[in-house]
PDB file of C-alpha atoms (C1' of nucleotides) in Angstrom:
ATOM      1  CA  UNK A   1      13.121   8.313 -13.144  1.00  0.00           C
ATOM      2  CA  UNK A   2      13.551   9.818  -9.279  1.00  0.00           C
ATOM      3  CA  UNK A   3      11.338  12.367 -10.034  1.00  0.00           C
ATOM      4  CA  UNK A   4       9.865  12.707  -6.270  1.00  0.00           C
ATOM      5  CA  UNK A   5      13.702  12.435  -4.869  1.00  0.00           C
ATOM      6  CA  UNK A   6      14.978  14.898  -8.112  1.00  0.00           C
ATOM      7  CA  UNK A   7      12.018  17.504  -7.360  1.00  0.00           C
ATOM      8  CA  UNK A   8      12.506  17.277  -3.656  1.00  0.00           C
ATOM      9  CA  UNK A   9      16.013  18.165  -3.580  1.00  0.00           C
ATOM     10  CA  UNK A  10      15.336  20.866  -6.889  1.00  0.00           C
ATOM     11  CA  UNK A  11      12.964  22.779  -4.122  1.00  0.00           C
ATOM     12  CA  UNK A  12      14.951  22.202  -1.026  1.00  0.00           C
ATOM     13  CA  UNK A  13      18.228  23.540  -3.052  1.00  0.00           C
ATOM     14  CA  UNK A  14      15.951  26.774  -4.109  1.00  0.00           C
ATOM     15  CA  UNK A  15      14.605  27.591  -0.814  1.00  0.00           C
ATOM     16  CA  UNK A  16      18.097  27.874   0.089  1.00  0.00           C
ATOM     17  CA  UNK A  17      19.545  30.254  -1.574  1.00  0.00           C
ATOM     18  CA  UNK A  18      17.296  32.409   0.554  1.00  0.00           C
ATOM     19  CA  UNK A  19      17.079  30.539   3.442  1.00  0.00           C
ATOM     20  CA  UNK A  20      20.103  28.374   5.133  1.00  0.00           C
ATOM     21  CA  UNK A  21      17.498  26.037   6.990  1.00  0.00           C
ATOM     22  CA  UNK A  22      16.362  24.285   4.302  1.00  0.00           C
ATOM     23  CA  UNK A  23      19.780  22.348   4.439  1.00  0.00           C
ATOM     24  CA  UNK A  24      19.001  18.601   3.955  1.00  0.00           C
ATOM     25  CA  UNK A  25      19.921  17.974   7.535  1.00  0.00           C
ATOM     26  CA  UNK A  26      17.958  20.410   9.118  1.00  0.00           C
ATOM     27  CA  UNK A  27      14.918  19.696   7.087  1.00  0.00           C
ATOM     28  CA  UNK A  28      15.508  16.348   7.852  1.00  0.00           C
ATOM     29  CA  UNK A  29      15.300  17.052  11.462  1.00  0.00           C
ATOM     30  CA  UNK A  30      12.275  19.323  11.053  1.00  0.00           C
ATOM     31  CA  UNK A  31      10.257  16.452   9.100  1.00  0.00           C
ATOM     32  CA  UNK A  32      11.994  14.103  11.677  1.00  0.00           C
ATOM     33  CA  UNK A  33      14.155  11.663  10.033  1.00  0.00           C
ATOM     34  CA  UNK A  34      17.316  11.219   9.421  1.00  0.00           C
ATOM     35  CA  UNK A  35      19.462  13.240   7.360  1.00  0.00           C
ATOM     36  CA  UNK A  36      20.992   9.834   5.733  1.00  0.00           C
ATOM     37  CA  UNK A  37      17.258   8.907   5.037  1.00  0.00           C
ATOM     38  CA  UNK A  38      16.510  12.114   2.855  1.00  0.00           C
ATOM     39  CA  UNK A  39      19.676  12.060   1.265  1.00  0.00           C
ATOM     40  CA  UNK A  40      19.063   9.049  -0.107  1.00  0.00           C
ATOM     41  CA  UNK A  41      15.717   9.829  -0.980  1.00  0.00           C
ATOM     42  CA  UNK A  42      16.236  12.851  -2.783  1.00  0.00           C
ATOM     43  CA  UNK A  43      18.951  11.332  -4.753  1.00  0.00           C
ATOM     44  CA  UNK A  44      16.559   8.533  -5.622  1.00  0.00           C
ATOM     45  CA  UNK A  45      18.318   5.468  -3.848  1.00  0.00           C
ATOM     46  CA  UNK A  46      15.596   4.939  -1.843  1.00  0.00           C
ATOM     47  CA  UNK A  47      12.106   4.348  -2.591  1.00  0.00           C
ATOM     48  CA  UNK A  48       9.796   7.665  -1.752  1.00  0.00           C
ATOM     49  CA  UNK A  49       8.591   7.375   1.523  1.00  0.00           C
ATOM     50  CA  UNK A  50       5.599   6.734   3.573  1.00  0.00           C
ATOM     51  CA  UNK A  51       2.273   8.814   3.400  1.00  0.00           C
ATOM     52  CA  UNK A  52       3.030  10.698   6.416  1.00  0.00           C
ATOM     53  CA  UNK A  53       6.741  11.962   5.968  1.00  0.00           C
ATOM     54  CA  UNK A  54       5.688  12.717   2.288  1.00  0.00           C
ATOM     55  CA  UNK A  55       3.137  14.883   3.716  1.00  0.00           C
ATOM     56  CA  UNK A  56       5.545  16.776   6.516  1.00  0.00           C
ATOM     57  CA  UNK A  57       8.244  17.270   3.850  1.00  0.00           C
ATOM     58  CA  UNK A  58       6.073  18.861   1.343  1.00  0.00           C
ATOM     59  CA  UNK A  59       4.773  21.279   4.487  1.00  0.00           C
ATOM     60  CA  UNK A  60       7.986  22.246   5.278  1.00  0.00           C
ATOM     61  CA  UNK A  61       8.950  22.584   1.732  1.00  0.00           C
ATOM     62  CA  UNK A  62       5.705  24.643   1.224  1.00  0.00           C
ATOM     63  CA  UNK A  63       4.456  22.024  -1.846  1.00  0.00           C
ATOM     64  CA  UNK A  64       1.100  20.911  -2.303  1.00  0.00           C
ATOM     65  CA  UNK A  65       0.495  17.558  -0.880  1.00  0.00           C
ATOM     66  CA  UNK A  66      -1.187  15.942  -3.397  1.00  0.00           C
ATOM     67  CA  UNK A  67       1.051  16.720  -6.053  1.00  0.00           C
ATOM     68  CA  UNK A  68       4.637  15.470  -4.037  1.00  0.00           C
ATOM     69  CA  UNK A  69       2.122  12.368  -2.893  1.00  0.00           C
ATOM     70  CA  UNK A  70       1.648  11.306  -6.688  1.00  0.00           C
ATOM     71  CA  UNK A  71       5.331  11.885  -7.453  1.00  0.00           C
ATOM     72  CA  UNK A  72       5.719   9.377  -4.319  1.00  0.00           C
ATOM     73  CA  UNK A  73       3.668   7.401  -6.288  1.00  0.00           C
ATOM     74  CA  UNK A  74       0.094   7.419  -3.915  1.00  0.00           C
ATOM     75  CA  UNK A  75      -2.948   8.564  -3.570  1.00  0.00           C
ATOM     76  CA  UNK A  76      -3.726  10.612  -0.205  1.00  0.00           C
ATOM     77  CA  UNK A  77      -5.799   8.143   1.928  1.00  0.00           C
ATOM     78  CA  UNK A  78      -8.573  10.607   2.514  1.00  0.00           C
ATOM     79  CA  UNK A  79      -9.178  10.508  -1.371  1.00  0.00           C
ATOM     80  CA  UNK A  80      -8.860   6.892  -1.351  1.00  0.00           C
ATOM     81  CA  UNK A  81     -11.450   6.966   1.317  1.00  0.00           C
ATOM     82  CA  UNK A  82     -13.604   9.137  -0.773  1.00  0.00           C
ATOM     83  CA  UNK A  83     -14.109   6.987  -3.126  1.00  0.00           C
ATOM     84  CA  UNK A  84     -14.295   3.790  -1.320  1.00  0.00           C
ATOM     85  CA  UNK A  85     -17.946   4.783  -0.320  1.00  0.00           C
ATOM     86  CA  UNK A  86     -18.723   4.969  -3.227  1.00  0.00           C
ATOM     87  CA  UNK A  87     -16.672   3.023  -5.468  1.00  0.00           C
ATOM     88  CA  UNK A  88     -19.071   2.539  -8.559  1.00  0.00           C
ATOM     89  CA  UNK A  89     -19.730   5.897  -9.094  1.00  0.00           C
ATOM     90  CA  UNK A  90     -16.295   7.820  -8.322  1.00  0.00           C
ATOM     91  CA  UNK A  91     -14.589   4.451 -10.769  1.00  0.00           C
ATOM     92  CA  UNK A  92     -17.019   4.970 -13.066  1.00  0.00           C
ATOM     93  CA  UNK A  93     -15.939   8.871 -12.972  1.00  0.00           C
ATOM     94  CA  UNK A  94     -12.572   8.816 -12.717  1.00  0.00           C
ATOM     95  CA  UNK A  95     -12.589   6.540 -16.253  1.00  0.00           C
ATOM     96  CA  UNK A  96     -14.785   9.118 -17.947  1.00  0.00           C
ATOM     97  CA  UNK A  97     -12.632  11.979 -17.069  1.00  0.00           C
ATOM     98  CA  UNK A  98      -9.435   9.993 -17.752  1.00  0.00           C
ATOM     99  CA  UNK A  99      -9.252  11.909 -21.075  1.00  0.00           C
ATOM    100  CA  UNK A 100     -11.257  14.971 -20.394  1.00  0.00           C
ATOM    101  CA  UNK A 101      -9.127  18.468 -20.865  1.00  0.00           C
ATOM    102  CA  UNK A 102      -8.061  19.987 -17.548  1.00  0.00           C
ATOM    103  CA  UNK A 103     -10.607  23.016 -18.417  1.00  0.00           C
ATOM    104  CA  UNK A 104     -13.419  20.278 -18.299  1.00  0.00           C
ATOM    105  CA  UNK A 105     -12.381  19.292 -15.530  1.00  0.00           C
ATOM    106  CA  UNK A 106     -11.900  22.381 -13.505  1.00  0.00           C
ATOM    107  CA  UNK A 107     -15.228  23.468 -15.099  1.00  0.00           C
ATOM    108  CA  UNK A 108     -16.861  20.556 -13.782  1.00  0.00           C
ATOM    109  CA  UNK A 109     -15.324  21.534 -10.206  1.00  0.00           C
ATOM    110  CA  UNK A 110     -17.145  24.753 -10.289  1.00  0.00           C
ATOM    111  CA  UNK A 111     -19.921  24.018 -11.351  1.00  0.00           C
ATOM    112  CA  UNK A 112     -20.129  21.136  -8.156  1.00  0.00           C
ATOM    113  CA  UNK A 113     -18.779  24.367  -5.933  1.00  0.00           C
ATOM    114  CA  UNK A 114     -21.725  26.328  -7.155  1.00  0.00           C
ATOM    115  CA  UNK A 115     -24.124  23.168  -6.341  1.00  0.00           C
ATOM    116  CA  UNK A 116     -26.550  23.429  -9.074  1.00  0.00           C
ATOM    117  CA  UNK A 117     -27.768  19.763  -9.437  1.00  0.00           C
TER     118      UNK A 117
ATOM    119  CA  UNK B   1     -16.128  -5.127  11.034  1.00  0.00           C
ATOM    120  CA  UNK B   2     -15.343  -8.240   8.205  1.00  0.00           C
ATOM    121  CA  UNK B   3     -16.958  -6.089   5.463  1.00  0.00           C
ATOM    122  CA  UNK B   4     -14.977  -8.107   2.720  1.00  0.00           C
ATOM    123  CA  UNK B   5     -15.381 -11.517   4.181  1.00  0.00           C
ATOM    124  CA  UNK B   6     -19.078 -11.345   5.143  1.00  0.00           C
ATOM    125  CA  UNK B   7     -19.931 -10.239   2.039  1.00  0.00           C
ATOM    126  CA  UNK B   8     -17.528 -12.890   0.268  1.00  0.00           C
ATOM    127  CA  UNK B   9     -18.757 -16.112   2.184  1.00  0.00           C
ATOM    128  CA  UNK B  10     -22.476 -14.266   1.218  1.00  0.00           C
ATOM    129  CA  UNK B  11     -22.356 -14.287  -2.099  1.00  0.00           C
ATOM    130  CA  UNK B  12     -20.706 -17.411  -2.353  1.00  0.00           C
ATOM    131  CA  UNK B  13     -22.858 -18.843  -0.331  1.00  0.00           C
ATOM    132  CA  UNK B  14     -25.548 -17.958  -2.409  1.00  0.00           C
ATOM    133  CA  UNK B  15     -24.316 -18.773  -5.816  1.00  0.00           C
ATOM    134  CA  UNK B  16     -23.500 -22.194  -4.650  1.00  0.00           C
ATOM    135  CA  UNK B  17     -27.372 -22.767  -3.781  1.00  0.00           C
ATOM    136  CA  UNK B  18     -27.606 -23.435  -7.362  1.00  0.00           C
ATOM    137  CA  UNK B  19     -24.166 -24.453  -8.801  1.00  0.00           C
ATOM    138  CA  UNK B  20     -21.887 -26.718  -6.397  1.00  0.00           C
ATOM    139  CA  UNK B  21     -19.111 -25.782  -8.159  1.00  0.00           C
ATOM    140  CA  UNK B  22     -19.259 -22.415  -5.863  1.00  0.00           C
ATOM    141  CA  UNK B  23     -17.833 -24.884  -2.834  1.00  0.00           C
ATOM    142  CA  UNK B  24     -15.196 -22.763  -0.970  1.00  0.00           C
ATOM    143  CA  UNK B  25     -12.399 -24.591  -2.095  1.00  0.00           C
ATOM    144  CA  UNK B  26     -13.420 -24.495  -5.782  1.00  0.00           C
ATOM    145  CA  UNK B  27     -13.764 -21.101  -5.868  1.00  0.00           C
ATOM    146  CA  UNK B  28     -10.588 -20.982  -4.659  1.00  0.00           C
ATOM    147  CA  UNK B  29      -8.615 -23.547  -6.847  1.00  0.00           C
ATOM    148  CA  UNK B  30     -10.333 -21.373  -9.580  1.00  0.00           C
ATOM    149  CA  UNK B  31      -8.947 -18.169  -8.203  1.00  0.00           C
ATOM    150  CA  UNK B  32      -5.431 -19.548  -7.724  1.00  0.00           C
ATOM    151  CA  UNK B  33      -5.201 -19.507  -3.773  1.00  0.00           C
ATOM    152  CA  UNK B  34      -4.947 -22.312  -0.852  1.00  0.00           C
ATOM    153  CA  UNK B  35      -8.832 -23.131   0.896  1.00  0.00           C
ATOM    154  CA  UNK B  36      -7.615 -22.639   4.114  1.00  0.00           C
ATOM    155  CA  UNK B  37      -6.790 -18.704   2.954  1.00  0.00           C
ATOM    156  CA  UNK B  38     -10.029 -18.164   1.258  1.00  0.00           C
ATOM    157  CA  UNK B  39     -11.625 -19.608   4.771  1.00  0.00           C
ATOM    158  CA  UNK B  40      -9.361 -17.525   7.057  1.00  0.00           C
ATOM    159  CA  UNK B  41     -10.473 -14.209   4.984  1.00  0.00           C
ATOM    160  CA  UNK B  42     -14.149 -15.289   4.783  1.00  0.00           C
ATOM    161  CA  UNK B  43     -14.406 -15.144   8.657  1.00  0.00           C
ATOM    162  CA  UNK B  44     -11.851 -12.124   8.625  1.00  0.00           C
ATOM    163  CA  UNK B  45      -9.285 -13.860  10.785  1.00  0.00           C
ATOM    164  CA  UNK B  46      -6.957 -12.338   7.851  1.00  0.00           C
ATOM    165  CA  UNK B  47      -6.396  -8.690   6.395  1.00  0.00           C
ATOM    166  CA  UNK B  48      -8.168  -8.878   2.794  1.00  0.00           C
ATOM    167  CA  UNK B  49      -6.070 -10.075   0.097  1.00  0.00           C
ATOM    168  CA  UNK B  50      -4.246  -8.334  -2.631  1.00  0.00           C
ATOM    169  CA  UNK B  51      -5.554  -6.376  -5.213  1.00  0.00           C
ATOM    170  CA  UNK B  52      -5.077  -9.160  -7.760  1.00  0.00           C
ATOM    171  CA  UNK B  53      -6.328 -11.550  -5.707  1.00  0.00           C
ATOM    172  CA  UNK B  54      -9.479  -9.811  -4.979  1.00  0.00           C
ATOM    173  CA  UNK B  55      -9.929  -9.181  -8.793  1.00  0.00           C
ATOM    174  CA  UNK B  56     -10.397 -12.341  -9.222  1.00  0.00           C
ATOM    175  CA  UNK B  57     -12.047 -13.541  -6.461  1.00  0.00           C
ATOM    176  CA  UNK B  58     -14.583 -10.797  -8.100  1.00  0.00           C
ATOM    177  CA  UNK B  59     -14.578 -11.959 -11.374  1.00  0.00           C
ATOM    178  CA  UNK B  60     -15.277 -15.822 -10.068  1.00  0.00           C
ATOM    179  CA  UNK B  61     -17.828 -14.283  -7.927  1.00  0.00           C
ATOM    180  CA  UNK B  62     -19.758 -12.533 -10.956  1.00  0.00           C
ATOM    181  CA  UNK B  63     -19.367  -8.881  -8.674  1.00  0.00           C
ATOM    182  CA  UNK B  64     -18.124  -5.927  -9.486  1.00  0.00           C
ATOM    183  CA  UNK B  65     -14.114  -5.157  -8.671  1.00  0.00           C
ATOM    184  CA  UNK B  66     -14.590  -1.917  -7.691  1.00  0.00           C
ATOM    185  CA  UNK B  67     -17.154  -2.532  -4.785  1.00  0.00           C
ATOM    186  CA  UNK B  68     -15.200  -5.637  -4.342  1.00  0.00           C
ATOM    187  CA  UNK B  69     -11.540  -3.605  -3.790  1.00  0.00           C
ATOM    188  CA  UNK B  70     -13.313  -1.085  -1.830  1.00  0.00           C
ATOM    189  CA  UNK B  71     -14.590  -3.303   0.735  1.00  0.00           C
ATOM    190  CA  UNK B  72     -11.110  -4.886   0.869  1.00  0.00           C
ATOM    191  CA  UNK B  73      -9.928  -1.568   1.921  1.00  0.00           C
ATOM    192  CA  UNK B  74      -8.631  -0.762  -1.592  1.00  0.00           C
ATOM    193  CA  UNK B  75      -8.753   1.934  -4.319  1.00  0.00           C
ATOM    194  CA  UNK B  76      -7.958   0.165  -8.015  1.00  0.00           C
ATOM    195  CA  UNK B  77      -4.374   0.554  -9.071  1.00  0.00           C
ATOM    196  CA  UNK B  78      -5.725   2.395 -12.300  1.00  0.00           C
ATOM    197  CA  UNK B  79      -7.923   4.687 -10.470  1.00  0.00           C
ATOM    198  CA  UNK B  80      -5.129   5.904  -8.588  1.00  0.00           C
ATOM    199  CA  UNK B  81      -2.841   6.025 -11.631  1.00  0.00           C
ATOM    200  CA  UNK B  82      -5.382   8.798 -12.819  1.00  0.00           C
ATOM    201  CA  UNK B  83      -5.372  10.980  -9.883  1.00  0.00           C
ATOM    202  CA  UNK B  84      -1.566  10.350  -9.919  1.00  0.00           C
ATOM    203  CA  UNK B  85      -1.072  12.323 -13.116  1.00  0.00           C
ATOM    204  CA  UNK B  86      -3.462  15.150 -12.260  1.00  0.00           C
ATOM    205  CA  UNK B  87      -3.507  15.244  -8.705  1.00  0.00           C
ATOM    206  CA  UNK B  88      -4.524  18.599  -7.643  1.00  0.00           C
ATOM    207  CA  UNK B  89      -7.212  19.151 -10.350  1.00  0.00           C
ATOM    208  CA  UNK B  90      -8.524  15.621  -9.188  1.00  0.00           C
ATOM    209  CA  UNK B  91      -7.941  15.891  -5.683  1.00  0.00           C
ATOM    210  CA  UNK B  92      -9.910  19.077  -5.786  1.00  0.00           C
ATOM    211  CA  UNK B  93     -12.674  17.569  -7.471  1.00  0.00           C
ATOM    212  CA  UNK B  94     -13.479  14.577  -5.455  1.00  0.00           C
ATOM    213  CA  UNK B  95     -13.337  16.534  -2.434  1.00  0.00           C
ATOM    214  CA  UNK B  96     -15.516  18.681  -3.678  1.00  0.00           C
ATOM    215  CA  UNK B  97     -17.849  15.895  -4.728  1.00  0.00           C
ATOM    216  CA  UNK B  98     -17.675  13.799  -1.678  1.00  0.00           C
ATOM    217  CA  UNK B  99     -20.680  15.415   0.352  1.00  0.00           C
ATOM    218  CA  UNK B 100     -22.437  15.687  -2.909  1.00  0.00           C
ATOM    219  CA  UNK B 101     -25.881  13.462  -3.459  1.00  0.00           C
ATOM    220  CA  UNK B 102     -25.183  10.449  -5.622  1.00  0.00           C
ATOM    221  CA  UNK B 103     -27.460  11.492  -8.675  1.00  0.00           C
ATOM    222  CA  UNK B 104     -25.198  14.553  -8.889  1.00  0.00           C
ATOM    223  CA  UNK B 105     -22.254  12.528  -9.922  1.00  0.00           C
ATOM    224  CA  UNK B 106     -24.277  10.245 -11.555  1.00  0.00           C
ATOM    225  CA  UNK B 107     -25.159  13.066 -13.726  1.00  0.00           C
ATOM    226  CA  UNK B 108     -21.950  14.766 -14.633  1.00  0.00           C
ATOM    227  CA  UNK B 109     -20.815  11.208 -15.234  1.00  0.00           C
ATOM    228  CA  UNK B 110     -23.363  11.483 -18.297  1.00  0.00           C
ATOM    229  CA  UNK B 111     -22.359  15.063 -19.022  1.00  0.00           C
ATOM    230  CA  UNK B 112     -18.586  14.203 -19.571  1.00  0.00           C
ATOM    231  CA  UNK B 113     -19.958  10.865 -21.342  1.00  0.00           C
ATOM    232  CA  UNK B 114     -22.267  13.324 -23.949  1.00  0.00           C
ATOM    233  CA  UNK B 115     -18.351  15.287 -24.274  1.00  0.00           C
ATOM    234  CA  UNK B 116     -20.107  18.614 -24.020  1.00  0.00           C
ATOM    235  CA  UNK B 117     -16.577  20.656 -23.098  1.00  0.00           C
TER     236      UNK B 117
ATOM    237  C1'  DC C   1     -21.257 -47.199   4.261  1.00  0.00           C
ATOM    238  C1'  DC C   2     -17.388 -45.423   2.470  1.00  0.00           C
ATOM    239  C1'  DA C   3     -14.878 -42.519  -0.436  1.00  0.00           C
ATOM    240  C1'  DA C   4     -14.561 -38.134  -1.866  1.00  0.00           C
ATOM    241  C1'  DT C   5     -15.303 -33.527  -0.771  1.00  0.00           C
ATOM    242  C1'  DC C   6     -15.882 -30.128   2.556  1.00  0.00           C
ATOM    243  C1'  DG C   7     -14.360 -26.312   5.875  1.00  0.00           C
ATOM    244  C1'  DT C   8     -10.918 -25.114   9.292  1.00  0.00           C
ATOM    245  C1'  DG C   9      -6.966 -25.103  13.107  1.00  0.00           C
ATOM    246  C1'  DT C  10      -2.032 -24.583  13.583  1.00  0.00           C
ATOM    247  C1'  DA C  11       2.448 -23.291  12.052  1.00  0.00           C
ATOM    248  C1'  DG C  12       5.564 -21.114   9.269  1.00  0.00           C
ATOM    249  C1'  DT C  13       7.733 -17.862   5.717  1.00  0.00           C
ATOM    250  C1'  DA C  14       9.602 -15.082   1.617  1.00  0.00           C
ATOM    251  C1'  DG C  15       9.405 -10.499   0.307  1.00  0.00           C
ATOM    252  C1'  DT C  16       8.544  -5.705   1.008  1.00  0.00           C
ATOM    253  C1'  DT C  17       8.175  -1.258   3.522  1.00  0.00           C
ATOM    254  C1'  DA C  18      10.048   2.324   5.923  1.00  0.00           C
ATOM    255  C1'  DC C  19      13.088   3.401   8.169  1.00  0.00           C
ATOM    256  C1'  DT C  20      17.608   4.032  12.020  1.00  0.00           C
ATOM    257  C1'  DA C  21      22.535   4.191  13.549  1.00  0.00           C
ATOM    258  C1'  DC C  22      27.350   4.855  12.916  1.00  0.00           C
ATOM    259  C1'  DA C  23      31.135   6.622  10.606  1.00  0.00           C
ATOM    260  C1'  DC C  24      33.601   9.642   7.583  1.00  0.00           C
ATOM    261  C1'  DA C  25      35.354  13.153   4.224  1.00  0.00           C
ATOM    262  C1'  DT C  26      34.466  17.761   2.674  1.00  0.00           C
ATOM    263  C1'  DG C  27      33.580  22.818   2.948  1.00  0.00           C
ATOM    264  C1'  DG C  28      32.750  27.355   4.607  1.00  0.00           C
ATOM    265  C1'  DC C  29      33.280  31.120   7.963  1.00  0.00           C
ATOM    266  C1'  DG C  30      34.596  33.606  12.071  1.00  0.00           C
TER     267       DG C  30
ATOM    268  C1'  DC D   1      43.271  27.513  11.202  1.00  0.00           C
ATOM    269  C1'  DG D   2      40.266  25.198  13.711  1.00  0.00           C
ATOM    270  C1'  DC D   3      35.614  23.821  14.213  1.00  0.00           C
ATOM    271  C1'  DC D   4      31.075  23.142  13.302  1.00  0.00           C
ATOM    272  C1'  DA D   5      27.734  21.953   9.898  1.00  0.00           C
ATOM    273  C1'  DT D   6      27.063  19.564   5.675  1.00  0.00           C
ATOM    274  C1'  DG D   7      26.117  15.548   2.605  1.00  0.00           C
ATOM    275  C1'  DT D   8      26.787  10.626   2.037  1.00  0.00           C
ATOM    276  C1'  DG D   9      28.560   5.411   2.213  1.00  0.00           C
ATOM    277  C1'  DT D  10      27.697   1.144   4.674  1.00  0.00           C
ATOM    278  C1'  DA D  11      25.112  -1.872   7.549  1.00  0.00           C
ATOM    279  C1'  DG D  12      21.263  -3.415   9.836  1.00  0.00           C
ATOM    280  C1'  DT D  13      16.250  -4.155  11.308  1.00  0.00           C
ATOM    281  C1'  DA D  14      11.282  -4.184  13.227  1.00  0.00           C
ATOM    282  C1'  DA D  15       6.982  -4.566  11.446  1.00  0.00           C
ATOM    283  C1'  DC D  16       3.948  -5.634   8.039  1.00  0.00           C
ATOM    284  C1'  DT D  17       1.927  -8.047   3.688  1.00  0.00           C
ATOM    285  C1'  DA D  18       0.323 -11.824   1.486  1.00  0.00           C
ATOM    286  C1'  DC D  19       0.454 -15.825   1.459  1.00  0.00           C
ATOM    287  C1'  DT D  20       1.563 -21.624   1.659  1.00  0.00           C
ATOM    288  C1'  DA D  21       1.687 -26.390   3.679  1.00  0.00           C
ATOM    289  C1'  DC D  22       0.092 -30.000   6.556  1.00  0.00           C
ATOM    290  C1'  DA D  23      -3.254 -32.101   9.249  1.00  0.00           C
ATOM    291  C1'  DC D  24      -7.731 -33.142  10.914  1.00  0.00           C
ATOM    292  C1'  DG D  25     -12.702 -34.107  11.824  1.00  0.00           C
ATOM    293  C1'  DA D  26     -17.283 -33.319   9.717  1.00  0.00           C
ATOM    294  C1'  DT D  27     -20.502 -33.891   5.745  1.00  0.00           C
ATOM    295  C1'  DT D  28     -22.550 -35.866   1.762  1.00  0.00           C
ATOM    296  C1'  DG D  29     -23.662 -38.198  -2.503  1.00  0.00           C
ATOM    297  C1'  DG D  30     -23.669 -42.661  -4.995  1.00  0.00           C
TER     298       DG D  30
END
DNA sequence: CCAATCGTGTAGTAGTTACTACACATGGCG
DNA sequence: CGCCATGTGTAGTAACTACTACACGATTGG
């Protein structure tokens, strides 16, 4: 049910074993929090945190952003901001592809990249 | 700057040229709120409301919710859920699509729609 | 003309978010 | 064996979100 506090520490613990400053209290101080604060978190106590500290724990952790965002539970804002401009089309999108195989999707990505429309 | 109350008051404004039951505090007795809210957020003097609250401000208003949200600052809850349980494919793809010409999306829209994966 | 309806000014608030600060027991290592 | 670093329990809080409640003067339709 914690999965963004249960896959934070899962990381943190593995960088470790190679690495002694990925203890919780020196990430902590790294990301700039407190070492109670990310505790808690990781153990799920806590609700996941704000946009921001997600973002400079999954950078120190070396995580992709969007993925430890959507285990916080959010959206990056600049997505959100994507599709604010155009909020017809991109809902319209998002519901269509809801479904779709990841293939489609991914297919659909490159064929955007390529820009043949 | 008040994108979501301009536009509100405007369309309110509007429909109640030819239905009084558009008055400001009808629509919002109807929508479940006090007047004096729906006033302050008209003339911006407050944040835009909730997402619930501007669903159905939307839905009383005969607009759409997703224009509606977006101009209250806000991407829908389900839209986000999506992105939430892909988020790397999806992030990828609206960045990619964000500089890209309306009938572009418009068209894979119709492309996913016709299920040709 | 007056009674109901209208929009708005002022004041206040319950609940949530996103944390900090202090204190303490445990464990490893030099 | 002493000491420094580690993780965690308890307590508290500033700022924000999303509103409500009361009061008032202006407007309008019958």
């Amino acid at each position: 049910m914690a999965a963004f506090g249960d896959h934070v520490r899962e990381v943190r613990e593995a960088k470790r074993q190679e690495d002694r400053r990925y203890s919780l209290r020196q990430v902590a101080a790294r990301v700039g929090i407190e070492p109670t604060y990310l505790s808690k978190l990781e153990r799920g106590e806590l609700a996941p945190p704000s946009e921001e500290t997600t973002r400079k724990i999954a950078e120190d952790l070396g995580e992709d952003p969007d993925m430890l965002l959507a285990l916080a539970g959010k959206v990056s804002s600049d997505l959100q901001a994507i599709i604010r401009k155009r909020p017809k089309l991109f809902a319209e999108l998002l519901r269509e592809l809801r479904r779709a195989p990841d293939h489609a999707i991914l297919s659909v990505v490159r064929q955007v990249r390529d820009g043949d429309w």
